[in-house]
PDB file of N, CA and C in Angstrom:
ATOM      1  N   SER N 480      -3.843  -9.043  -2.467  1.00 67.00           N
ATOM      2  CA  SER N 480      -2.512  -9.182  -3.034  1.00 67.00           C
ATOM      3  C   SER N 480      -2.566  -9.729  -4.458  1.00 67.00           C
ATOM      4  N   VAL N 481      -3.488 -10.630  -4.715  1.00 75.00           N
ATOM      5  CA  VAL N 481      -3.583 -11.215  -6.055  1.00 75.00           C
ATOM      6  C   VAL N 481      -4.046 -10.161  -7.057  1.00 75.00           C
ATOM      7  N   ALA N 482      -4.974  -9.327  -6.665  1.00 79.00           N
ATOM      8  CA  ALA N 482      -5.481  -8.295  -7.575  1.00 79.00           C
ATOM      9  C   ALA N 482      -4.409  -7.275  -7.937  1.00 79.00           C
ATOM     10  N   SER N 483      -3.487  -7.038  -7.027  1.00 84.00           N
ATOM     11  CA  SER N 483      -2.452  -6.047  -7.312  1.00 84.00           C
ATOM     12  C   SER N 483      -1.463  -6.530  -8.356  1.00 84.00           C
ATOM     13  N   GLY N 484      -1.344  -7.842  -8.542  1.00 83.00           N
ATOM     14  CA  GLY N 484      -0.409  -8.377  -9.526  1.00 83.00           C
ATOM     15  C   GLY N 484      -0.695  -7.914 -10.944  1.00 83.00           C
ATOM     16  N   VAL N 485      -1.963  -7.861 -11.289  1.00 86.00           N
ATOM     17  CA  VAL N 485      -2.341  -7.418 -12.637  1.00 86.00           C
ATOM     18  C   VAL N 485      -2.007  -5.947 -12.831  1.00 86.00           C
ATOM     19  N   ILE N 486      -2.310  -5.134 -11.843  1.00 86.00           N
ATOM     20  CA  ILE N 486      -2.048  -3.695 -11.945  1.00 86.00           C
ATOM     21  C   ILE N 486      -0.556  -3.419 -11.975  1.00 86.00           C
ATOM     22  N   VAL N 487       0.198  -4.156 -11.164  1.00 86.00           N
ATOM     23  CA  VAL N 487       1.645  -3.960 -11.103  1.00 86.00           C
ATOM     24  C   VAL N 487       2.291  -4.299 -12.443  1.00 86.00           C
ATOM     25  N   GLU N 488       1.801  -5.333 -13.101  1.00 86.00           N
ATOM     26  CA  GLU N 488       2.352  -5.694 -14.407  1.00 86.00           C
ATOM     27  C   GLU N 488       2.074  -4.617 -15.453  1.00 86.00           C
ATOM     28  N   LEU N 489       0.977  -3.898 -15.304  1.00 89.00           N
ATOM     29  CA  LEU N 489       0.637  -2.858 -16.276  1.00 89.00           C
ATOM     30  C   LEU N 489       1.425  -1.570 -16.069  1.00 89.00           C
ATOM     31  N   ILE N 490       1.540  -1.124 -14.818  1.00 90.00           N
ATOM     32  CA  ILE N 490       2.157   0.191 -14.594  1.00 90.00           C
ATOM     33  C   ILE N 490       3.501   0.144 -13.893  1.00 90.00           C
ATOM     34  N   GLY N 491       3.876  -0.992 -13.330  1.00 86.00           N
ATOM     35  CA  GLY N 491       5.158  -1.104 -12.654  1.00 86.00           C
ATOM     36  C   GLY N 491       5.028  -0.978 -11.150  1.00 86.00           C
ATOM     37  N   ARG N 492       6.004  -1.536 -10.437  1.00 86.00           N
ATOM     38  CA  ARG N 492       5.947  -1.567  -8.974  1.00 86.00           C
ATOM     39  C   ARG N 492       6.061  -0.186  -8.351  1.00 86.00           C
ATOM     40  N   LYS N 493       7.027   0.580  -8.795  1.00 87.00           N
ATOM     41  CA  LYS N 493       7.262   1.887  -8.176  1.00 87.00           C
ATOM     42  C   LYS N 493       6.073   2.822  -8.365  1.00 87.00           C
ATOM     43  N   LYS N 494       5.545   2.906  -9.581  1.00 91.00           N
ATOM     44  CA  LYS N 494       4.390   3.772  -9.831  1.00 91.00           C
ATOM     45  C   LYS N 494       3.174   3.319  -9.043  1.00 91.00           C
ATOM     46  N   PHE N 495       2.998   1.991  -8.958  1.00 91.00           N
ATOM     47  CA  PHE N 495       1.862   1.470  -8.204  1.00 91.00           C
ATOM     48  C   PHE N 495       1.979   1.830  -6.729  1.00 91.00           C
ATOM     49  N   LEU N 496       3.168   1.678  -6.163  1.00 89.00           N
ATOM     50  CA  LEU N 496       3.353   1.996  -4.749  1.00 89.00           C
ATOM     51  C   LEU N 496       3.186   3.487  -4.478  1.00 89.00           C
ATOM     52  N   ILE N 497       3.507   4.317  -5.458  1.00 92.00           N
ATOM     53  CA  ILE N 497       3.279   5.756  -5.301  1.00 92.00           C
ATOM     54  C   ILE N 497       1.787   6.068  -5.397  1.00 92.00           C
ATOM     55  N   LEU N 498       1.108   5.478  -6.372  1.00 93.00           N
ATOM     56  CA  LEU N 498      -0.320   5.760  -6.566  1.00 93.00           C
ATOM     57  C   LEU N 498      -1.186   5.230  -5.435  1.00 93.00           C
ATOM     58  N   ILE N 499      -0.788   4.126  -4.817  1.00 93.00           N
ATOM     59  CA  ILE N 499      -1.617   3.535  -3.770  1.00 93.00           C
ATOM     60  C   ILE N 499      -1.609   4.382  -2.497  1.00 93.00           C
ATOM     61  N   ASN N 500      -0.705   5.354  -2.408  1.00 94.00           N
ATOM     62  CA  ASN N 500      -0.693   6.241  -1.249  1.00 94.00           C
ATOM     63  C   ASN N 500      -1.919   7.149  -1.197  1.00 94.00           C
ATOM     64  N   PHE N 501      -2.507   7.470  -2.331  1.00 96.00           N
ATOM     65  CA  PHE N 501      -3.670   8.359  -2.342  1.00 96.00           C
ATOM     66  C   PHE N 501      -4.900   7.724  -1.687  1.00 96.00           C
ATOM     67  N   PRO N 502      -5.273   6.472  -2.036  1.00 95.00           N
ATOM     68  CA  PRO N 502      -6.407   5.884  -1.291  1.00 95.00           C
ATOM     69  C   PRO N 502      -6.072   5.622   0.182  1.00 95.00           C
ATOM     70  N   PHE N 503      -4.798   5.337   0.474  1.00 95.00           N
ATOM     71  CA  PHE N 503      -4.406   5.148   1.865  1.00 95.00           C
ATOM     72  C   PHE N 503      -4.574   6.450   2.646  1.00 95.00           C
ATOM     73  N   LEU N 504      -4.172   7.564   2.062  1.00 96.00           N
ATOM     74  CA  LEU N 504      -4.352   8.868   2.695  1.00 96.00           C
ATOM     75  C   LEU N 504      -5.838   9.182   2.873  1.00 96.00           C
ATOM     76  N   LEU N 505      -6.637   8.854   1.873  1.00 96.00           N
ATOM     77  CA  LEU N 505      -8.078   9.052   1.972  1.00 96.00           C
ATOM     78  C   LEU N 505      -8.649   8.257   3.144  1.00 96.00           C
ATOM     79  N   GLY N 506      -8.224   7.009   3.283  1.00 96.00           N
ATOM     80  CA  GLY N 506      -8.694   6.192   4.393  1.00 96.00           C
ATOM     81  C   GLY N 506      -8.287   6.755   5.736  1.00 96.00           C
ATOM     82  N   LEU N 507      -7.061   7.253   5.838  1.00 96.00           N
ATOM     83  CA  LEU N 507      -6.611   7.851   7.098  1.00 96.00           C
ATOM     84  C   LEU N 507      -7.380   9.127   7.424  1.00 96.00           C
ATOM     85  N   LEU N 508      -7.645   9.936   6.414  1.00 96.00           N
ATOM     86  CA  LEU N 508      -8.429  11.154   6.644  1.00 96.00           C
ATOM     87  C   LEU N 508      -9.858  10.823   7.058  1.00 96.00           C
ATOM     88  N   LEU N 509     -10.432   9.813   6.413  1.00 96.00           N
ATOM     89  CA  LEU N 509     -11.771   9.385   6.821  1.00 96.00           C
ATOM     90  C   LEU N 509     -11.769   8.884   8.259  1.00 96.00           C
ATOM     91  N   LEU N 510     -10.722   8.168   8.630  1.00 95.00           N
ATOM     92  CA  LEU N 510     -10.622   7.653   9.987  1.00 95.00           C
ATOM     93  C   LEU N 510     -10.499   8.780  11.007  1.00 95.00           C
ATOM     94  N   CYS N 511      -9.742   9.795  10.671  1.00 96.00           N
ATOM     95  CA  CYS N 511      -9.533  10.912  11.606  1.00 96.00           C
ATOM     96  C   CYS N 511     -10.757  11.802  11.757  1.00 96.00           C
ATOM     97  N   PHE N 512     -11.463  12.029  10.670  1.00 96.00           N
ATOM     98  CA  PHE N 512     -12.560  12.998  10.689  1.00 96.00           C
ATOM     99  C   PHE N 512     -13.930  12.362  10.498  1.00 96.00           C
ATOM    100  N   ALA N 513     -14.067  11.108  10.868  1.00 94.00           N
ATOM    101  CA  ALA N 513     -15.332  10.397  10.658  1.00 94.00           C
ATOM    102  C   ALA N 513     -16.432  10.965  11.550  1.00 94.00           C
ATOM    103  N   PRO N 514     -17.528  11.398  10.932  1.00 95.00           N
ATOM    104  CA  PRO N 514     -18.635  11.926  11.741  1.00 95.00           C
ATOM    105  C   PRO N 514     -19.582  10.834  12.236  1.00 95.00           C
ATOM    106  N   SER N 515     -19.462   9.628  11.715  1.00 96.00           N
ATOM    107  CA  SER N 515     -20.393   8.569  12.111  1.00 96.00           C
ATOM    108  C   SER N 515     -19.685   7.211  12.092  1.00 96.00           C
ATOM    109  N   TYR N 516     -20.381   6.243  12.642  1.00 96.00           N
ATOM    110  CA  TYR N 516     -19.859   4.886  12.702  1.00 96.00           C
ATOM    111  C   TYR N 516     -19.708   4.295  11.298  1.00 96.00           C
ATOM    112  N   ALA N 517     -20.621   4.599  10.403  1.00 96.00           N
ATOM    113  CA  ALA N 517     -20.557   4.077   9.039  1.00 96.00           C
ATOM    114  C   ALA N 517     -19.299   4.559   8.314  1.00 96.00           C
ATOM    115  N   ILE N 518     -18.912   5.794   8.538  1.00 96.00           N
ATOM    116  CA  ILE N 518     -17.702   6.330   7.920  1.00 96.00           C
ATOM    117  C   ILE N 518     -16.465   5.655   8.511  1.00 96.00           C
ATOM    118  N   LEU N 519     -16.497   5.339   9.794  1.00 96.00           N
ATOM    119  CA  LEU N 519     -15.388   4.595  10.406  1.00 96.00           C
ATOM    120  C   LEU N 519     -15.230   3.224   9.755  1.00 96.00           C
ATOM    121  N   LEU N 520     -16.339   2.561   9.503  1.00 96.00           N
ATOM    122  CA  LEU N 520     -16.282   1.261   8.829  1.00 96.00           C
ATOM    123  C   LEU N 520     -15.746   1.404   7.407  1.00 96.00           C
ATOM    124  N   LEU N 521     -16.185   2.421   6.704  1.00 96.00           N
ATOM    125  CA  LEU N 521     -15.694   2.670   5.356  1.00 96.00           C
ATOM    126  C   LEU N 521     -14.191   2.943   5.369  1.00 96.00           C
ATOM    127  N   ALA N 522     -13.731   3.706   6.332  1.00 96.00           N
ATOM    128  CA  ALA N 522     -12.302   4.002   6.448  1.00 96.00           C
ATOM    129  C   ALA N 522     -11.507   2.730   6.685  1.00 96.00           C
ATOM    130  N   ASN N 523     -12.015   1.834   7.530  1.00 96.00           N
ATOM    131  CA  ASN N 523     -11.330   0.573   7.775  1.00 96.00           C
ATOM    132  C   ASN N 523     -11.270  -0.293   6.526  1.00 96.00           C
ATOM    133  N   VAL N 524     -12.323  -0.287   5.733  1.00 96.00           N
ATOM    134  CA  VAL N 524     -12.328  -1.056   4.486  1.00 96.00           C
ATOM    135  C   VAL N 524     -11.312  -0.484   3.507  1.00 96.00           C
ATOM    136  N   VAL N 525     -11.289   0.829   3.361  1.00 96.00           N
ATOM    137  CA  VAL N 525     -10.348   1.472   2.431  1.00 96.00           C
ATOM    138  C   VAL N 525      -8.906   1.196   2.852  1.00 96.00           C
ATOM    139  N   ILE N 526      -8.611   1.344   4.133  1.00 95.00           N
ATOM    140  CA  ILE N 526      -7.247   1.095   4.609  1.00 95.00           C
ATOM    141  C   ILE N 526      -6.890  -0.377   4.469  1.00 95.00           C
ATOM    142  N   GLY N 527      -7.827  -1.274   4.765  1.00 93.00           N
ATOM    143  CA  GLY N 527      -7.564  -2.712   4.643  1.00 93.00           C
ATOM    144  C   GLY N 527      -7.283  -3.139   3.215  1.00 93.00           C
ATOM    145  N   VAL N 528      -8.064  -2.637   2.285  1.00 92.00           N
ATOM    146  CA  VAL N 528      -7.834  -2.969   0.870  1.00 92.00           C
ATOM    147  C   VAL N 528      -6.499  -2.403   0.404  1.00 92.00           C
ATOM    148  N   THR N 529      -6.188  -1.203   0.823  1.00 93.00           N
ATOM    149  CA  THR N 529      -4.932  -0.568   0.433  1.00 93.00           C
ATOM    150  C   THR N 529      -3.730  -1.345   0.957  1.00 93.00           C
ATOM    151  N   VAL N 530      -3.769  -1.736   2.214  1.00 90.00           N
ATOM    152  CA  VAL N 530      -2.665  -2.506   2.787  1.00 90.00           C
ATOM    153  C   VAL N 530      -2.545  -3.860   2.081  1.00 90.00           C
ATOM    154  N   GLY N 531      -3.669  -4.486   1.782  1.00 88.00           N
ATOM    155  CA  GLY N 531      -3.643  -5.754   1.065  1.00 88.00           C
ATOM    156  C   GLY N 531      -3.048  -5.632  -0.327  1.00 88.00           C
ATOM    157  N   LEU N 532      -3.334  -4.532  -0.993  1.00 89.00           N
ATOM    158  CA  LEU N 532      -2.793  -4.322  -2.339  1.00 89.00           C
ATOM    159  C   LEU N 532      -1.296  -4.055  -2.329  1.00 89.00           C
ATOM    160  N   THR N 533      -0.770  -3.535  -1.234  1.00 87.00           N
ATOM    161  CA  THR N 533       0.648  -3.177  -1.213  1.00 87.00           C
ATOM    162  C   THR N 533       1.565  -4.319  -0.781  1.00 87.00           C
ATOM    163  N   GLU N 534       1.042  -5.406  -0.246  1.00 82.00           N
ATOM    164  CA  GLU N 534       1.899  -6.465   0.291  1.00 82.00           C
ATOM    165  C   GLU N 534       2.832  -7.065  -0.761  1.00 82.00           C
ATOM    166  N   ALA N 535       2.291  -7.567  -1.842  1.00 79.00           N
ATOM    167  CA  ALA N 535       3.127  -8.245  -2.842  1.00 79.00           C
ATOM    168  C   ALA N 535       4.100  -7.300  -3.547  1.00 79.00           C
ATOM    169  N   PRO N 536       3.649  -6.169  -4.066  1.00 83.00           N
ATOM    170  CA  PRO N 536       4.611  -5.304  -4.754  1.00 83.00           C
ATOM    171  C   PRO N 536       5.658  -4.707  -3.837  1.00 83.00           C
ATOM    172  N   ASN N 537       5.317  -4.472  -2.587  1.00 80.00           N
ATOM    173  CA  ASN N 537       6.277  -3.883  -1.665  1.00 80.00           C
ATOM    174  C   ASN N 537       7.434  -4.843  -1.397  1.00 80.00           C
ATOM    175  N   ASN N 538       7.136  -6.094  -1.149  1.00 78.00           N
ATOM    176  CA  ASN N 538       8.197  -7.071  -0.892  1.00 78.00           C
ATOM    177  C   ASN N 538       9.072  -7.298  -2.116  1.00 78.00           C
ATOM    178  N   SER N 539       8.478  -7.384  -3.281  1.00 79.00           N
ATOM    179  CA  SER N 539       9.295  -7.603  -4.484  1.00 79.00           C
ATOM    180  C   SER N 539      10.107  -6.362  -4.842  1.00 79.00           C
ATOM    181  N   TYR N 540       9.556  -5.172  -4.606  1.00 79.00           N
ATOM    182  CA  TYR N 540      10.307  -3.945  -4.869  1.00 79.00           C
ATOM    183  C   TYR N 540      11.491  -3.829  -3.913  1.00 79.00           C
ATOM    184  N   ASN N 541      11.280  -4.170  -2.648  1.00 78.00           N
ATOM    185  CA  ASN N 541      12.393  -4.169  -1.694  1.00 78.00           C
ATOM    186  C   ASN N 541      13.478  -5.141  -2.132  1.00 78.00           C
ATOM    187  N   GLY N 542      13.086  -6.280  -2.644  1.00 76.00           N
ATOM    188  CA  GLY N 542      14.065  -7.251  -3.114  1.00 76.00           C
ATOM    189  C   GLY N 542      14.868  -6.761  -4.295  1.00 76.00           C
ATOM    190  N   GLU N 543      14.260  -5.914  -5.106  1.00 78.00           N
ATOM    191  CA  GLU N 543      14.950  -5.397  -6.288  1.00 78.00           C
ATOM    192  C   GLU N 543      15.921  -4.264  -5.965  1.00 78.00           C
ATOM    193  N   VAL N 544      15.571  -3.403  -5.024  1.00 79.00           N
ATOM    194  CA  VAL N 544      16.364  -2.194  -4.823  1.00 79.00           C
ATOM    195  C   VAL N 544      17.285  -2.229  -3.607  1.00 79.00           C
ATOM    196  N   CYS N 545      17.072  -3.156  -2.677  1.00 79.00           N
ATOM    197  CA  CYS N 545      17.881  -3.185  -1.458  1.00 79.00           C
ATOM    198  C   CYS N 545      19.132  -4.033  -1.638  1.00 79.00           C
ATOM    199  N   GLN N 546      20.134  -3.709  -0.869  1.00 82.00           N
ATOM    200  CA  GLN N 546      21.342  -4.518  -0.834  1.00 82.00           C
ATOM    201  C   GLN N 546      21.028  -5.846  -0.162  1.00 82.00           C
ATOM    202  N   PRO N 547      21.731  -6.914  -0.541  1.00 79.00           N
ATOM    203  CA  PRO N 547      21.429  -8.232   0.044  1.00 79.00           C
ATOM    204  C   PRO N 547      21.552  -8.285   1.563  1.00 79.00           C
ATOM    205  N   GLU N 548      22.424  -7.461   2.139  1.00 81.00           N
ATOM    206  CA  GLU N 548      22.624  -7.496   3.590  1.00 81.00           C
ATOM    207  C   GLU N 548      21.407  -6.989   4.359  1.00 81.00           C
ATOM    208  N   ILE N 549      20.679  -6.057   3.796  1.00 78.00           N
ATOM    209  CA  ILE N 549      19.536  -5.476   4.513  1.00 78.00           C
ATOM    210  C   ILE N 549      18.191  -5.901   3.934  1.00 78.00           C
ATOM    211  N   ARG N 550      18.200  -6.730   2.938  1.00 74.00           N
ATOM    212  CA  ARG N 550      16.959  -7.125   2.263  1.00 74.00           C
ATOM    213  C   ARG N 550      15.968  -7.787   3.219  1.00 74.00           C
ATOM    214  N   GLY N 551      16.434  -8.666   4.072  1.00 75.00           N
ATOM    215  CA  GLY N 551      15.528  -9.352   5.009  1.00 75.00           C
ATOM    216  C   GLY N 551      14.897  -8.400   6.001  1.00 75.00           C
ATOM    217  N   ALA N 552      15.678  -7.495   6.527  1.00 77.00           N
ATOM    218  CA  ALA N 552      15.137  -6.540   7.500  1.00 77.00           C
ATOM    219  C   ALA N 552      14.128  -5.599   6.837  1.00 77.00           C
ATOM    220  N   MET N 553      14.379  -5.187   5.613  1.00 73.00           N
ATOM    221  CA  MET N 553      13.454  -4.292   4.931  1.00 73.00           C
ATOM    222  C   MET N 553      12.139  -5.005   4.601  1.00 73.00           C
ATOM    223  N   SER N 554      12.206  -6.250   4.241  1.00 68.00           N
ATOM    224  CA  SER N 554      10.980  -6.999   3.923  1.00 68.00           C
ATOM    225  C   SER N 554      10.186  -7.304   5.179  1.00 68.00           C
ATOM    226  N   ALA N 555      10.854  -7.508   6.300  1.00 69.00           N
ATOM    227  CA  ALA N 555      10.158  -7.812   7.544  1.00 69.00           C
ATOM    228  C   ALA N 555       9.416  -6.602   8.076  1.00 69.00           C
ATOM    229  N   ASN N 556       9.893  -5.406   7.808  1.00 55.00           N
ATOM    230  CA  ASN N 556       9.265  -4.191   8.325  1.00 55.00           C
ATOM    231  C   ASN N 556       8.191  -3.643   7.413  1.00 55.00           C
ATOM    232  N   SER N 557       8.021  -4.175   6.234  1.00 48.00           N
ATOM    233  CA  SER N 557       7.040  -3.590   5.308  1.00 48.00           C
ATOM    234  C   SER N 557       5.657  -4.114   5.532  1.00 48.00           C
TER     235      SER N 557
END
């Protein structure tokens, strides 16, 4: 989460959240089609790093774009 702060300041929250979907998709594809145990471990690392990078920008982006009535529910589900 700390590492994502620098990137988010450079390119913005929305662009970062869009771009981070590509490594997440890569991790999911590796997980689905892994031919070996090592690839499964690599997929878990890629997905874990991706989820960690999205925590901070996702919550702050939800706070910026959501109505106050639903802001808590949107942040809890992210």
